[in-house]
Amino acid sequence: MHKYLEQQLETHFNLFKLWHCNSSIAEFLKTHQGNTIRAVVGLDKIDLRKCEEKGIRVANTPDVLTDDVADLAIGLILGVLRRICASDEYVRIGKWKDADFGLATKFSGKSVGIVGLGRIGTAIAKRAEAFGCSISYFSRSQKPFANYKFYSNIIDLATSCQILIVACALTEETRHIINREVIDALGPKGILINIGRGAHVDETELVSALLEGRLGGAGLDVYENEPEVPEELLGLGNVVLQPHVGSDTVETSDAMADLVISNLKAHFSNKPLLTPVI
Amino acid sequence: MGVSNTDSDKTQEEEQQDLPKVVLLRPPPAFSLIGEESFASNKFQFLKTYDSQLPLDQFLSTHSHSIKAILSSAGAPVNADILQLLPEVGLVVTTSAGLNHVDIPECRRRGIKIANAGHVYSDDVADLAVGLLIDVLRKVSASDRYVRQGLWADKGNYPHGSKLGGKRTGIVGLGNIGYEVAKRLEAFGCVVSYNSRKKKPYVSYPFYHNVCELAANCDALIICCGLSDETRHMINKPVLSALGKEGFIVNIGRGDIIDEKEMVSCLMRGEIAGAGLDVFENEPNVRKEFFAMDNVVLSPHRAVFTPESLKDLSQLVVGNLEAFLSNKPLLSEYVDNE
């Protein structure tokens, strides 16, 4: 847990750390009453129906991390296309003295496809536009305010773009939304960026596509079985691997913590939650 | 019908030999990266000094009557000594945007025109500047290494990075590249200000007269200017101190703009927070102290090495040379008073 959040929680509330207790979760919860608040945006790990049944309030921390995640998406694109991480390694191990590094691929002006044009998808689009990229997207429904080309079919989106970014929420429908068909449509010059959830991508298919050269490269912040990362990826020069750090900046973690505290304070003084989900 | 040696009877080789010559003092990196064919033209022929056994001055003297232009790249200076041996030269074309390796006053004195890479590189260089900034702030390369070494599973989460949005970014040198960097950074919610030789009337970013003042008011400095006598070691101890221990620096200009030894000390003592560097004082020999630092990102001077930029460059180089040889205006003539 983020230190600042932990300090704040301990200052203002009675904090029970589930991961420090020796009894089972059920026993622990029987002896200690309380409501849960999680400091994340993604709600995929929370059984919302059960919470609603039991009258448990749920609040999340939307918006505060939108920028950071969008920034990382662009950082991953540049890391993969411009081979920034690979060339950093090249210099560190002393290879530049022997030979030049070679070519990378230009980012500006390339076609970007976004899966899920929510807050984060929109923030990514805004940034990519500043690089002269053309933007298109796939979403459950067309967004009336968005001035980008809409595809109602993800295969068509993947066929049309060079850089495909997963930015949607994880639900039953979007599990493994990036499958072999989508990857093949993206193709050997295509790049996949995942700043959503590991389960969005059929990881086995992704790995074999990269090994076989059917996909040009990938920038990943999330994986199906974190913190395990498929071993085959560790030696590849056309991938950038991040340890789920999309919102891990000091500033955003502090802001998320503040929002958690504010929600808790509101709840315990019977005021409306600031960012309720249910 | 008699046998006469008219132009139409010449062999292809003879015609080639009649073409005006463009001399190269060293092979441009672009030749090996995208192939020399991209630079071919039926209006001129390349003469490569490095393919000859003759000493340089002898080679140049031998061919001086036919050499009309020089194709120059960084690392092979075009100075008074060279120009003296080539009285027929009317144009120096460089493969770089920077001209610090060309004796500009000497060229002016001799009435020699200069054409550089113009704006073909601006997008790619600006993209790399932003990429290096995101990388050093968000520790992208460092945490990529962490994952590859298997440490995520063993040691847990990587330390937090720093948010890009809201950062005050100071552009040093608001030329074409600096302007492209500024445009991109605005989309991330950065607050842009700059220092340049002169205030730019068409931009609304706050202007700082000196780079120290800019550094004192920024969270990150992006070096986008060219190398000149004025800018050599312009980023020195006072500037780095002004930038401060939470400040970052990105250099996509030239290594010599920064007092590198001083920067290394500052990094080692925690007096600045980190650096993203595409250029160094003594390339390709990078100071070993950098290799142990996780808060620097090292790039081997390759901001322009994409096939897209190099293809655009080749078209520009050929276009400039052909224009010159047919007395037409150059495509990217360098004009002094920027």
Coordinates of C-alpha atoms in Angstrom, one line a residue:
Chain A
M1 CA 0.0 0.0 0.0
H2 CA 1.2 3.5 -0.8
K3 CA 2.9 4.9 2.3
Y4 CA 1.0 8.2 2.3
L5 CA -2.4 6.4 2.0
E6 CA -1.4 4.1 4.9
Q7 CA -0.3 7.0 7.1
Q8 CA -3.5 8.9 6.4
L9 CA -5.8 5.9 7.0
E10 CA -4.0 5.2 10.3
T11 CA -4.3 8.8 11.4
H12 CA -8.0 9.2 10.7
F13 CA -9.5 5.7 11.1
N14 CA -9.0 2.4 12.7
L15 CA -7.2 0.5 10.1
F16 CA -7.3 -3.3 9.9
K17 CA -4.8 -4.8 7.5
L18 CA -6.2 -8.0 6.2
W19 CA -2.9 -9.1 4.9
H20 CA -1.3 -8.9 8.4
C21 CA -3.8 -11.1 10.1
N22 CA -3.3 -14.8 10.8
S23 CA -6.9 -15.9 10.8
S24 CA -8.9 -16.5 7.6
I25 CA -10.7 -13.6 5.9
A26 CA -14.1 -14.9 7.0
E27 CA -13.1 -15.1 10.7
F28 CA -11.4 -11.7 10.5
L29 CA -14.4 -10.0 9.0
K30 CA -16.8 -11.6 11.6
T31 CA -14.8 -10.0 14.4
H32 CA -14.3 -6.7 12.7
Q33 CA -17.2 -4.9 11.1
G34 CA -16.6 -2.4 8.4
N35 CA -17.1 -1.3 4.8
T36 CA -14.6 -1.6 2.1
I37 CA -13.1 1.1 -0.1
R38 CA -10.6 0.2 -2.8
A39 CA -8.2 2.8 -4.2
V40 CA -8.3 1.8 -7.9
V41 CA -10.3 2.8 -10.9
G42 CA -10.8 -0.7 -12.3
L43 CA -13.8 -2.4 -10.7
D44 CA -13.2 -5.8 -12.2
K45 CA -12.1 -7.3 -8.8
I46 CA -15.2 -6.2 -6.9
D47 CA -18.4 -8.1 -6.9
L48 CA -20.6 -5.1 -7.4
R49 CA -23.9 -7.1 -7.3
K50 CA -23.0 -8.7 -4.0
C51 CA -22.0 -5.3 -2.6
E52 CA -25.3 -3.8 -3.7
E53 CA -27.2 -6.8 -2.1
K54 CA -25.5 -6.2 1.2
G55 CA -25.8 -2.4 1.1
I56 CA -22.1 -2.0 0.9
R57 CA -21.0 1.3 -0.6
V58 CA -18.3 1.3 -3.2
A59 CA -16.3 4.3 -4.3
N60 CA -13.4 4.4 -6.7
T61 CA -10.8 6.9 -7.8
P62 CA -11.6 7.9 -11.4
D63 CA -10.1 10.9 -13.2
V64 CA -7.1 11.4 -10.9
L65 CA -5.1 8.8 -12.8
T66 CA -6.4 9.4 -16.3
D67 CA -3.4 11.6 -17.3
D68 CA -0.7 9.3 -15.9
V69 CA -2.1 6.2 -17.7
A70 CA -2.4 8.2 -20.9
D71 CA 1.1 9.5 -20.5
L72 CA 2.4 5.9 -20.0
A73 CA 0.6 4.8 -23.1
I74 CA 2.5 7.3 -25.2
G75 CA 5.7 6.5 -23.3
L76 CA 5.2 2.8 -24.3
I77 CA 4.5 3.7 -28.0
L78 CA 7.7 5.7 -28.1
G79 CA 9.6 3.1 -26.2
V80 CA 8.6 0.4 -28.7
L81 CA 8.6 2.4 -32.0
R82 CA 11.7 4.5 -31.3
R83 CA 13.4 1.6 -29.4
I84 CA 14.3 3.9 -26.5
C85 CA 14.6 1.1 -24.0
A86 CA 16.5 -1.2 -26.3
S87 CA 19.0 1.5 -27.2
D88 CA 19.5 2.5 -23.6
E89 CA 20.5 -1.1 -22.9
Y90 CA 22.8 -1.0 -26.0
V91 CA 24.7 2.0 -24.6
R92 CA 24.8 0.7 -21.1
I93 CA 26.5 -2.5 -22.1
G94 CA 29.1 -0.6 -24.2
K95 CA 28.0 -1.6 -27.7
W96 CA 27.8 1.9 -29.1
K97 CA 31.6 2.1 -29.2
D98 CA 31.6 -0.8 -31.7
A99 CA 28.6 0.1 -34.0
D100 CA 25.7 2.4 -34.4
F101 CA 22.4 1.1 -33.1
G102 CA 20.4 1.1 -36.3
L103 CA 17.0 2.4 -37.4
A104 CA 13.8 2.9 -35.4
T105 CA 10.3 3.8 -36.6
K106 CA 8.8 7.2 -36.7
F107 CA 5.8 7.8 -34.4
S108 CA 4.5 11.2 -35.7
G109 CA 1.9 10.9 -38.3
K110 CA 1.1 7.2 -37.7
S111 CA -2.4 5.8 -37.4
V112 CA -3.6 5.1 -33.9
G113 CA -6.5 2.9 -33.0
I114 CA -8.0 3.0 -29.5
V115 CA -10.1 0.3 -28.0
G116 CA -12.5 2.0 -25.6
L117 CA -12.9 5.8 -25.9
G118 CA -13.6 6.5 -22.2
R119 CA -11.7 9.0 -20.1
I120 CA -8.4 7.4 -20.6
G121 CA -8.9 6.6 -24.3
T122 CA -9.9 10.2 -24.9
A123 CA -6.8 11.5 -23.1
I124 CA -4.6 9.2 -25.2
A125 CA -6.2 10.4 -28.4
K126 CA -5.6 14.1 -27.4
R127 CA -1.9 13.4 -26.9
A128 CA -1.5 11.3 -30.1
E129 CA -3.1 14.1 -32.0
A130 CA -0.3 16.4 -31.0
F131 CA 2.0 14.0 -32.8
G132 CA 0.0 14.4 -36.0
C133 CA -1.5 10.9 -35.6
S134 CA -4.8 10.0 -37.2
I135 CA -7.1 8.6 -34.5
S136 CA -9.8 5.9 -34.8
Y137 CA -11.6 3.9 -32.2
F138 CA -13.8 0.9 -31.4
S139 CA -16.3 1.2 -28.6
R140 CA -19.6 -0.3 -27.5
S141 CA -21.3 2.6 -29.1
Q142 CA -20.2 5.6 -31.2
K143 CA -19.4 8.6 -29.1
P144 CA -21.3 11.7 -30.4
F145 CA -18.7 14.2 -29.1
A146 CA -15.7 12.4 -30.6
N147 CA -14.3 13.7 -33.9
Y148 CA -12.5 10.4 -34.6
K149 CA -13.4 7.6 -37.0
F150 CA -15.5 5.0 -35.3
Y151 CA -15.3 1.3 -36.1
S152 CA -18.1 -1.0 -34.9
N153 CA -15.8 -4.0 -35.4
I154 CA -12.5 -4.4 -33.7
I155 CA -11.0 -6.3 -36.6
D156 CA -11.6 -3.4 -38.9
L157 CA -10.0 -1.1 -36.4
A158 CA -6.9 -3.3 -36.1
T159 CA -6.7 -3.6 -39.9
S160 CA -6.8 0.1 -40.4
C161 CA -4.2 1.2 -37.8
Q162 CA -0.6 0.7 -37.0
I163 CA -0.7 1.3 -33.3
L164 CA -3.6 -0.4 -31.3
I165 CA -4.1 0.7 -27.7
V166 CA -6.3 -1.2 -25.2
A167 CA -8.0 1.4 -23.0
C168 CA -11.3 -0.1 -22.1
A169 CA -12.7 -1.5 -18.9
L170 CA -12.5 -5.3 -18.2
T171 CA -15.8 -6.9 -18.4
E172 CA -17.2 -10.3 -19.6
E173 CA -17.4 -8.9 -23.1
T174 CA -13.9 -7.5 -23.2
R175 CA -12.0 -10.5 -21.8
H176 CA -9.5 -11.6 -24.5
I177 CA -10.9 -9.0 -26.8
I178 CA -7.4 -8.9 -28.3
N179 CA -7.2 -12.4 -29.8
R180 CA -5.4 -14.1 -32.6
E181 CA -7.6 -12.6 -35.2
V182 CA -7.1 -9.0 -34.0
I183 CA -3.4 -9.5 -33.7
D184 CA -3.1 -10.9 -37.2
A185 CA -5.2 -7.9 -38.5
L186 CA -2.8 -5.6 -36.8
G187 CA 0.0 -7.4 -38.5
P188 CA 3.8 -7.5 -38.7
K189 CA 4.2 -3.8 -38.8
G190 CA 1.7 -3.2 -36.0
I191 CA 2.2 -2.4 -32.4
L192 CA -0.1 -3.4 -29.5
I193 CA -0.2 -1.3 -26.4
N194 CA -2.0 -2.6 -23.3
I195 CA -2.6 -0.2 -20.4
G196 CA -6.0 -1.9 -19.6
R197 CA -5.9 -5.3 -17.9
G198 CA -3.9 -8.4 -18.7
A199 CA -7.1 -10.3 -19.3
H200 CA -7.9 -8.1 -22.3
V201 CA -5.3 -9.9 -24.3
D202 CA -4.9 -13.6 -25.1
E203 CA -1.4 -13.6 -23.8
T204 CA -0.5 -17.0 -25.3
E205 CA -1.5 -15.7 -28.7
L206 CA 0.4 -12.5 -28.2
V207 CA 3.6 -14.2 -27.3
S208 CA 3.5 -16.6 -30.3
A209 CA 2.7 -13.7 -32.6
L210 CA 5.7 -11.8 -31.4
L211 CA 8.0 -14.8 -31.6
E212 CA 6.8 -15.6 -35.1
G213 CA 7.0 -12.0 -36.3
R214 CA 3.3 -11.8 -37.0
L215 CA 3.2 -8.7 -34.8
G216 CA 5.7 -5.9 -34.9
G217 CA 6.0 -5.1 -31.2
A218 CA 4.2 -4.6 -28.0
G219 CA 4.2 -2.2 -25.0
L220 CA 2.7 -3.8 -21.9
D221 CA 1.9 -2.5 -18.5
V222 CA -0.4 -5.4 -17.5
Y223 CA -0.4 -9.2 -17.8
E224 CA -2.7 -12.1 -17.2
N225 CA -0.9 -13.4 -14.2
E226 CA 0.9 -10.5 -12.5
P227 CA 3.6 -10.3 -11.4
E228 CA 4.5 -13.1 -13.7
V229 CA 5.5 -12.1 -17.2
P230 CA 5.8 -14.7 -19.9
E231 CA 9.5 -15.7 -20.0
E232 CA 9.6 -15.5 -23.8
L233 CA 9.0 -11.8 -23.7
L234 CA 12.0 -11.1 -21.5
G235 CA 14.5 -11.4 -24.3
L236 CA 12.7 -9.6 -27.0
G237 CA 14.0 -6.2 -28.3
N238 CA 10.6 -5.2 -29.7
V239 CA 8.7 -5.1 -26.5
V240 CA 8.6 -2.8 -23.5
L241 CA 7.5 -4.3 -20.2
Q242 CA 6.3 -2.3 -17.3
P243 CA 5.3 -3.7 -13.9
H244 CA 1.7 -2.3 -13.8
V245 CA 2.8 1.3 -13.1
G246 CA 0.1 3.1 -15.1
S247 CA -0.8 5.3 -12.3
D248 CA 2.3 4.9 -10.1
T249 CA 3.5 8.4 -9.8
V250 CA 3.9 10.1 -6.4
E251 CA 1.5 12.9 -7.3
T252 CA -1.3 10.6 -8.5
S253 CA -0.9 8.1 -5.6
D254 CA -1.2 11.0 -3.2
A255 CA -4.2 12.3 -5.0
M256 CA -5.8 8.9 -5.0
A257 CA -5.1 8.6 -1.3
D258 CA -6.7 12.0 -0.6
L259 CA -9.8 10.9 -2.5
V260 CA -10.0 7.6 -0.6
I261 CA -9.7 9.5 2.7
S262 CA -12.3 12.1 1.6
N263 CA -14.7 9.3 0.6
L264 CA -14.2 7.5 3.9
K265 CA -14.7 10.7 5.9
A266 CA -17.9 11.5 3.9
H267 CA -19.2 8.0 4.5
F268 CA -18.6 8.1 8.3
S269 CA -20.2 11.5 8.6
N270 CA -23.2 10.3 6.6
K271 CA -22.5 12.7 3.8
P272 CA -22.7 11.7 0.1
L273 CA -19.6 9.9 -1.3
L274 CA -17.5 12.0 -3.6
T275 CA -17.0 9.4 -6.2
P276 CA -19.5 6.7 -5.6
V277 CA -19.9 3.6 -7.9
I278 CA -22.8 2.2 -5.8
Chain B
M1 CA 28.7 8.9 -92.8
G2 CA 31.7 9.8 -90.7
V3 CA 32.4 8.7 -87.2
S4 CA 32.2 11.7 -84.9
N5 CA 32.2 11.8 -81.1
T6 CA 29.0 13.8 -80.6
D7 CA 27.2 13.9 -77.2
S8 CA 24.7 11.3 -78.2
D9 CA 27.5 8.9 -79.0
K10 CA 29.1 9.0 -75.5
T11 CA 29.0 5.9 -73.4
Q12 CA 27.0 6.0 -70.2
E13 CA 30.2 6.0 -68.3
E14 CA 31.6 8.9 -70.1
E15 CA 28.5 10.9 -69.5
Q16 CA 28.7 10.1 -65.8
Q17 CA 32.3 11.4 -65.9
D18 CA 31.2 14.6 -67.3
L19 CA 28.7 15.3 -64.6
P20 CA 29.5 17.9 -61.9
K21 CA 31.0 16.3 -58.9
V22 CA 29.8 16.4 -55.3
V23 CA 32.6 15.5 -52.8
L24 CA 32.1 13.6 -49.6
L25 CA 34.7 13.8 -46.9
R26 CA 33.2 10.9 -44.9
P27 CA 30.3 8.5 -45.5
P28 CA 27.1 9.9 -44.2
P29 CA 25.4 7.5 -41.8
A30 CA 22.3 7.7 -44.0
F31 CA 24.2 6.0 -46.8
S32 CA 24.6 2.8 -44.8
L33 CA 21.2 3.1 -43.0
I34 CA 18.9 3.5 -46.1
G35 CA 21.3 2.9 -49.0
E36 CA 23.2 5.2 -51.2
E37 CA 20.7 4.6 -54.1
S38 CA 18.3 7.0 -52.3
F39 CA 20.8 9.8 -53.0
A40 CA 21.5 9.0 -56.6
S41 CA 20.8 11.5 -59.4
N42 CA 21.5 11.8 -63.1
K43 CA 22.5 15.5 -62.6
F44 CA 25.7 14.9 -60.4
Q45 CA 28.1 12.3 -59.3
F46 CA 29.6 11.6 -55.9
L47 CA 33.3 11.7 -55.3
K48 CA 34.3 9.9 -52.1
T49 CA 37.6 11.0 -50.6
Y50 CA 37.5 8.1 -48.2
D51 CA 37.6 5.6 -51.1
S52 CA 40.9 6.9 -52.3
Q53 CA 44.4 6.1 -51.3
L54 CA 45.5 9.6 -52.0
P55 CA 46.0 12.0 -49.0
L56 CA 43.0 14.3 -48.7
D57 CA 44.6 17.6 -50.0
Q58 CA 46.1 15.8 -53.0
F59 CA 42.8 14.2 -53.9
L60 CA 40.9 17.5 -53.6
S61 CA 43.5 19.3 -55.7
T62 CA 43.3 16.6 -58.4
H63 CA 39.6 16.9 -58.8
S64 CA 39.1 20.5 -57.8
H65 CA 38.1 21.6 -61.3
S66 CA 35.0 19.4 -61.3
I67 CA 33.9 19.6 -57.7
K68 CA 30.9 21.9 -57.5
A69 CA 29.5 21.0 -54.2
I70 CA 30.3 19.4 -50.9
L71 CA 27.9 16.9 -49.2
S72 CA 28.9 17.1 -45.5
S73 CA 27.9 15.3 -42.4
A74 CA 28.9 15.9 -38.8
G75 CA 32.4 14.6 -38.0
A76 CA 34.1 16.0 -41.1
P77 CA 34.5 19.7 -40.7
V78 CA 34.1 22.0 -43.7
N79 CA 36.8 24.5 -42.8
A80 CA 38.9 27.1 -44.6
D81 CA 41.7 24.6 -45.4
I82 CA 39.2 22.4 -47.3
L83 CA 37.5 25.3 -49.0
Q84 CA 40.8 26.7 -50.2
L85 CA 41.4 23.5 -52.2
L86 CA 38.0 23.7 -53.8
P87 CA 37.6 27.0 -55.6
E88 CA 34.8 25.8 -57.8
V89 CA 32.5 24.8 -54.9
G90 CA 29.4 26.9 -54.7
L91 CA 27.3 24.9 -52.3
V92 CA 27.7 23.0 -49.0
V93 CA 24.9 20.6 -48.3
T94 CA 24.7 19.0 -44.9
T95 CA 22.8 15.9 -43.8
S96 CA 22.3 17.5 -40.4
A97 CA 20.2 20.3 -39.2
G98 CA 23.2 21.5 -37.1
L99 CA 25.9 23.5 -38.8
N100 CA 28.6 23.7 -36.1
H101 CA 31.0 21.7 -38.2
V102 CA 30.8 24.2 -41.1
D103 CA 32.8 27.4 -41.2
I104 CA 29.9 29.6 -42.0
P105 CA 31.8 32.9 -42.2
E106 CA 34.3 31.4 -44.5
C107 CA 31.6 30.1 -46.8
R108 CA 30.0 33.6 -46.8
R109 CA 33.3 35.1 -47.6
R110 CA 33.7 32.8 -50.6
G111 CA 30.0 33.3 -51.8
I112 CA 29.3 29.6 -51.0
K113 CA 25.7 28.8 -50.3
I114 CA 24.7 26.5 -47.5
A115 CA 21.8 24.1 -47.3
N116 CA 21.0 22.0 -44.2
A117 CA 18.4 19.3 -43.4
G118 CA 15.8 22.0 -42.8
H119 CA 12.8 20.7 -41.0
V120 CA 12.8 17.1 -42.2
Y121 CA 14.0 15.9 -38.8
S122 CA 11.9 18.1 -36.6
D123 CA 9.1 15.6 -35.9
D124 CA 11.4 12.7 -35.1
V125 CA 13.7 14.8 -32.9
A126 CA 10.8 16.3 -31.0
D127 CA 9.3 12.8 -30.6
L128 CA 12.5 11.5 -29.1
A129 CA 12.8 14.5 -26.7
V130 CA 9.3 13.7 -25.4
G131 CA 10.0 10.0 -25.3
L132 CA 13.2 10.6 -23.2
L133 CA 11.3 13.0 -20.9
I134 CA 8.5 10.5 -20.3
D135 CA 11.0 7.7 -19.8
V136 CA 13.1 9.5 -17.2
L137 CA 10.1 10.8 -15.3
R138 CA 8.2 7.6 -15.4
K139 CA 11.3 5.3 -15.2
V140 CA 10.2 3.4 -18.2
S141 CA 13.6 1.9 -19.2
A142 CA 14.6 1.4 -15.6
S143 CA 11.4 -0.6 -14.8
D144 CA 11.6 -2.4 -18.1
R145 CA 15.0 -3.7 -16.9
Y146 CA 13.6 -4.5 -13.5
V147 CA 10.9 -6.7 -15.1
R148 CA 13.4 -8.4 -17.4
Q149 CA 15.7 -9.2 -14.5
G150 CA 12.8 -11.0 -12.8
L151 CA 12.7 -8.6 -9.9
W152 CA 9.0 -7.7 -10.1
A153 CA 8.0 -11.1 -8.8
D154 CA 10.9 -11.2 -6.3
K155 CA 11.1 -7.7 -4.9
G156 CA 7.6 -6.3 -5.6
N157 CA 6.6 -3.0 -7.1
Y158 CA 9.1 -0.6 -8.6
P159 CA 9.4 2.8 -7.0
H160 CA 7.0 5.5 -8.1
G161 CA 7.8 7.8 -10.9
S162 CA 6.9 11.5 -11.3
K163 CA 3.8 12.8 -13.1
L164 CA 4.4 14.6 -16.4
G165 CA 1.1 16.6 -16.4
G166 CA 1.5 20.0 -14.8
K167 CA 5.3 20.0 -15.0
R168 CA 6.9 23.3 -15.9
T169 CA 9.0 22.5 -19.0
G170 CA 11.6 25.0 -20.2
I171 CA 12.6 24.8 -23.8
V172 CA 16.2 26.0 -24.5
G173 CA 16.2 27.1 -28.1
L174 CA 12.7 27.7 -29.6
G175 CA 13.6 27.0 -33.2
N176 CA 11.6 24.6 -35.3
I177 CA 12.5 21.5 -33.2
G178 CA 11.9 23.4 -29.9
Y179 CA 8.5 24.5 -31.1
E180 CA 7.5 21.0 -32.1
V181 CA 8.5 19.8 -28.6
A182 CA 6.5 22.6 -27.0
K183 CA 3.4 21.7 -29.0
R184 CA 3.6 18.1 -27.9
L185 CA 4.2 18.8 -24.3
E186 CA 1.2 21.1 -24.1
A187 CA -1.0 18.1 -25.0
F188 CA 0.3 16.4 -21.8
G189 CA -0.7 19.4 -19.7
C190 CA 2.8 20.7 -19.3
V191 CA 3.4 24.4 -18.8
V192 CA 5.8 25.6 -21.4
S193 CA 8.3 28.5 -21.2
Y194 CA 11.5 29.1 -23.1
N195 CA 14.9 30.8 -23.6
S196 CA 16.2 31.6 -27.0
R197 CA 18.6 34.1 -28.6
K198 CA 15.7 36.4 -29.2
K199 CA 12.1 36.5 -28.0
K200 CA 9.7 34.9 -30.7
P201 CA 7.0 37.4 -31.5
Y202 CA 4.5 34.7 -32.7
V203 CA 4.5 32.5 -29.6
S204 CA 2.7 33.1 -26.3
Y205 CA 4.9 31.0 -24.1
P206 CA 6.7 33.0 -21.3
F207 CA 10.2 34.0 -22.4
Y208 CA 13.2 34.1 -20.1
H209 CA 16.2 36.2 -21.0
N210 CA 18.7 33.9 -19.5
V211 CA 18.8 30.1 -19.2
C212 CA 19.6 30.2 -15.5
E213 CA 16.3 32.1 -14.8
L214 CA 14.5 29.6 -17.0
A215 CA 16.0 26.7 -15.1
A216 CA 15.0 28.2 -11.7
N217 CA 11.4 28.3 -12.9
C218 CA 11.2 24.9 -14.4
D219 CA 10.9 21.3 -13.4
A220 CA 12.5 20.0 -16.6
L221 CA 14.8 21.6 -19.2
I222 CA 14.7 20.4 -22.8
I223 CA 17.8 21.4 -24.7
C224 CA 16.8 22.0 -28.4
C225 CA 19.3 24.6 -29.5
G226 CA 22.3 24.3 -31.8
L227 CA 25.9 24.2 -30.7
S228 CA 27.8 27.5 -31.1
D229 CA 30.4 29.5 -29.2
E230 CA 27.6 31.0 -27.2
T231 CA 25.9 27.7 -26.3
R232 CA 29.0 25.6 -25.6
H233 CA 28.7 24.5 -21.9
M234 CA 25.8 26.9 -21.5
I235 CA 24.2 24.4 -19.1
N236 CA 26.8 24.7 -16.4
K237 CA 26.9 24.5 -12.6
P238 CA 24.8 27.6 -11.9
V239 CA 22.1 26.4 -14.3
L240 CA 22.0 22.9 -12.9
S241 CA 21.8 24.3 -9.4
A242 CA 18.9 26.5 -10.4
L243 CA 17.2 23.5 -11.9
G244 CA 17.5 21.8 -8.6
K245 CA 17.2 18.4 -7.0
E246 CA 13.7 17.7 -8.4
G247 CA 14.7 18.9 -11.8
F248 CA 15.2 16.9 -15.0
I249 CA 17.2 17.6 -18.1
V250 CA 16.7 16.3 -21.6
N251 CA 19.4 16.9 -24.3
I252 CA 18.6 16.4 -28.0
G253 CA 20.9 19.2 -29.2
R254 CA 24.6 18.6 -28.9
G255 CA 26.6 17.0 -26.0
D256 CA 28.9 20.1 -25.7
I257 CA 26.0 22.3 -24.7
I258 CA 26.1 20.8 -21.3
D259 CA 29.1 20.7 -19.0
E260 CA 28.9 17.0 -18.8
K261 CA 31.4 16.5 -16.0
E262 CA 29.4 18.9 -13.9
M263 CA 26.1 17.2 -14.8
V264 CA 27.5 13.8 -13.8
S265 CA 28.5 15.2 -10.4
C266 CA 25.1 16.7 -9.9
L267 CA 23.4 13.4 -10.7
M268 CA 25.7 11.5 -8.4
R269 CA 25.1 13.9 -5.5
G270 CA 21.3 14.0 -6.1
E271 CA 21.5 17.7 -7.0
I272 CA 19.3 17.1 -10.1
A273 CA 16.7 14.3 -10.3
G274 CA 17.5 12.7 -13.7
A275 CA 18.5 13.1 -17.3
G276 CA 17.5 11.9 -20.8
L277 CA 20.4 12.2 -23.2
D278 CA 20.7 11.6 -26.9
V279 CA 24.0 13.4 -27.2
F280 CA 27.3 13.4 -25.3
E281 CA 30.5 15.3 -25.3
N282 CA 32.7 12.4 -26.6
E283 CA 30.5 10.1 -28.6
P284 CA 30.4 7.2 -28.8
N285 CA 32.4 7.1 -25.5
V286 CA 29.8 7.6 -22.9
R287 CA 31.0 8.3 -19.3
K288 CA 30.9 5.1 -17.3
E289 CA 29.3 6.8 -14.4
F290 CA 26.1 7.0 -16.3
F291 CA 25.9 3.2 -16.6
A292 CA 25.2 2.8 -12.9
M293 CA 22.5 5.4 -12.8
D294 CA 18.8 4.3 -13.0
N295 CA 17.7 7.9 -13.3
V296 CA 19.3 8.6 -16.7
V297 CA 18.1 7.4 -20.1
L298 CA 20.9 7.0 -22.6
S299 CA 20.3 7.2 -26.4
P300 CA 23.2 6.7 -28.9
H301 CA 22.7 9.9 -30.9
R302 CA 19.9 8.5 -33.1
A303 CA 17.1 11.1 -32.9
V304 CA 16.9 11.2 -36.7
F305 CA 17.5 7.6 -37.5
T306 CA 14.1 6.5 -38.8
P307 CA 13.6 5.4 -42.4
E308 CA 11.0 8.0 -42.8
S309 CA 13.3 10.9 -41.8
L310 CA 16.2 9.6 -43.8
K311 CA 14.1 9.1 -46.9
D312 CA 12.9 12.7 -46.5
L313 CA 16.5 13.8 -46.0
S314 CA 17.7 12.0 -49.2
Q315 CA 15.0 13.7 -51.2
L316 CA 16.0 17.1 -49.8
V317 CA 19.7 16.6 -50.4
V318 CA 19.2 15.5 -54.0
G319 CA 16.7 18.3 -54.5
N320 CA 19.1 21.0 -53.1
L321 CA 22.0 19.7 -55.3
E322 CA 19.9 19.5 -58.4
A323 CA 18.4 23.0 -57.8
F324 CA 21.8 24.5 -57.3
L325 CA 23.2 22.9 -60.4
S326 CA 20.3 24.2 -62.5
N327 CA 20.5 27.7 -60.9
K328 CA 17.2 27.4 -59.1
P329 CA 16.5 28.4 -55.6
L330 CA 17.6 26.0 -52.9
L331 CA 15.0 24.0 -51.1
S332 CA 16.4 24.5 -47.6
E333 CA 19.0 27.3 -47.8
Y334 CA 20.5 28.2 -44.4
V335 CA 20.1 31.9 -43.7
D336 CA 22.1 33.4 -40.8
N337 CA 19.9 35.8 -39.1
E338 CA 17.5 33.5 -37.2

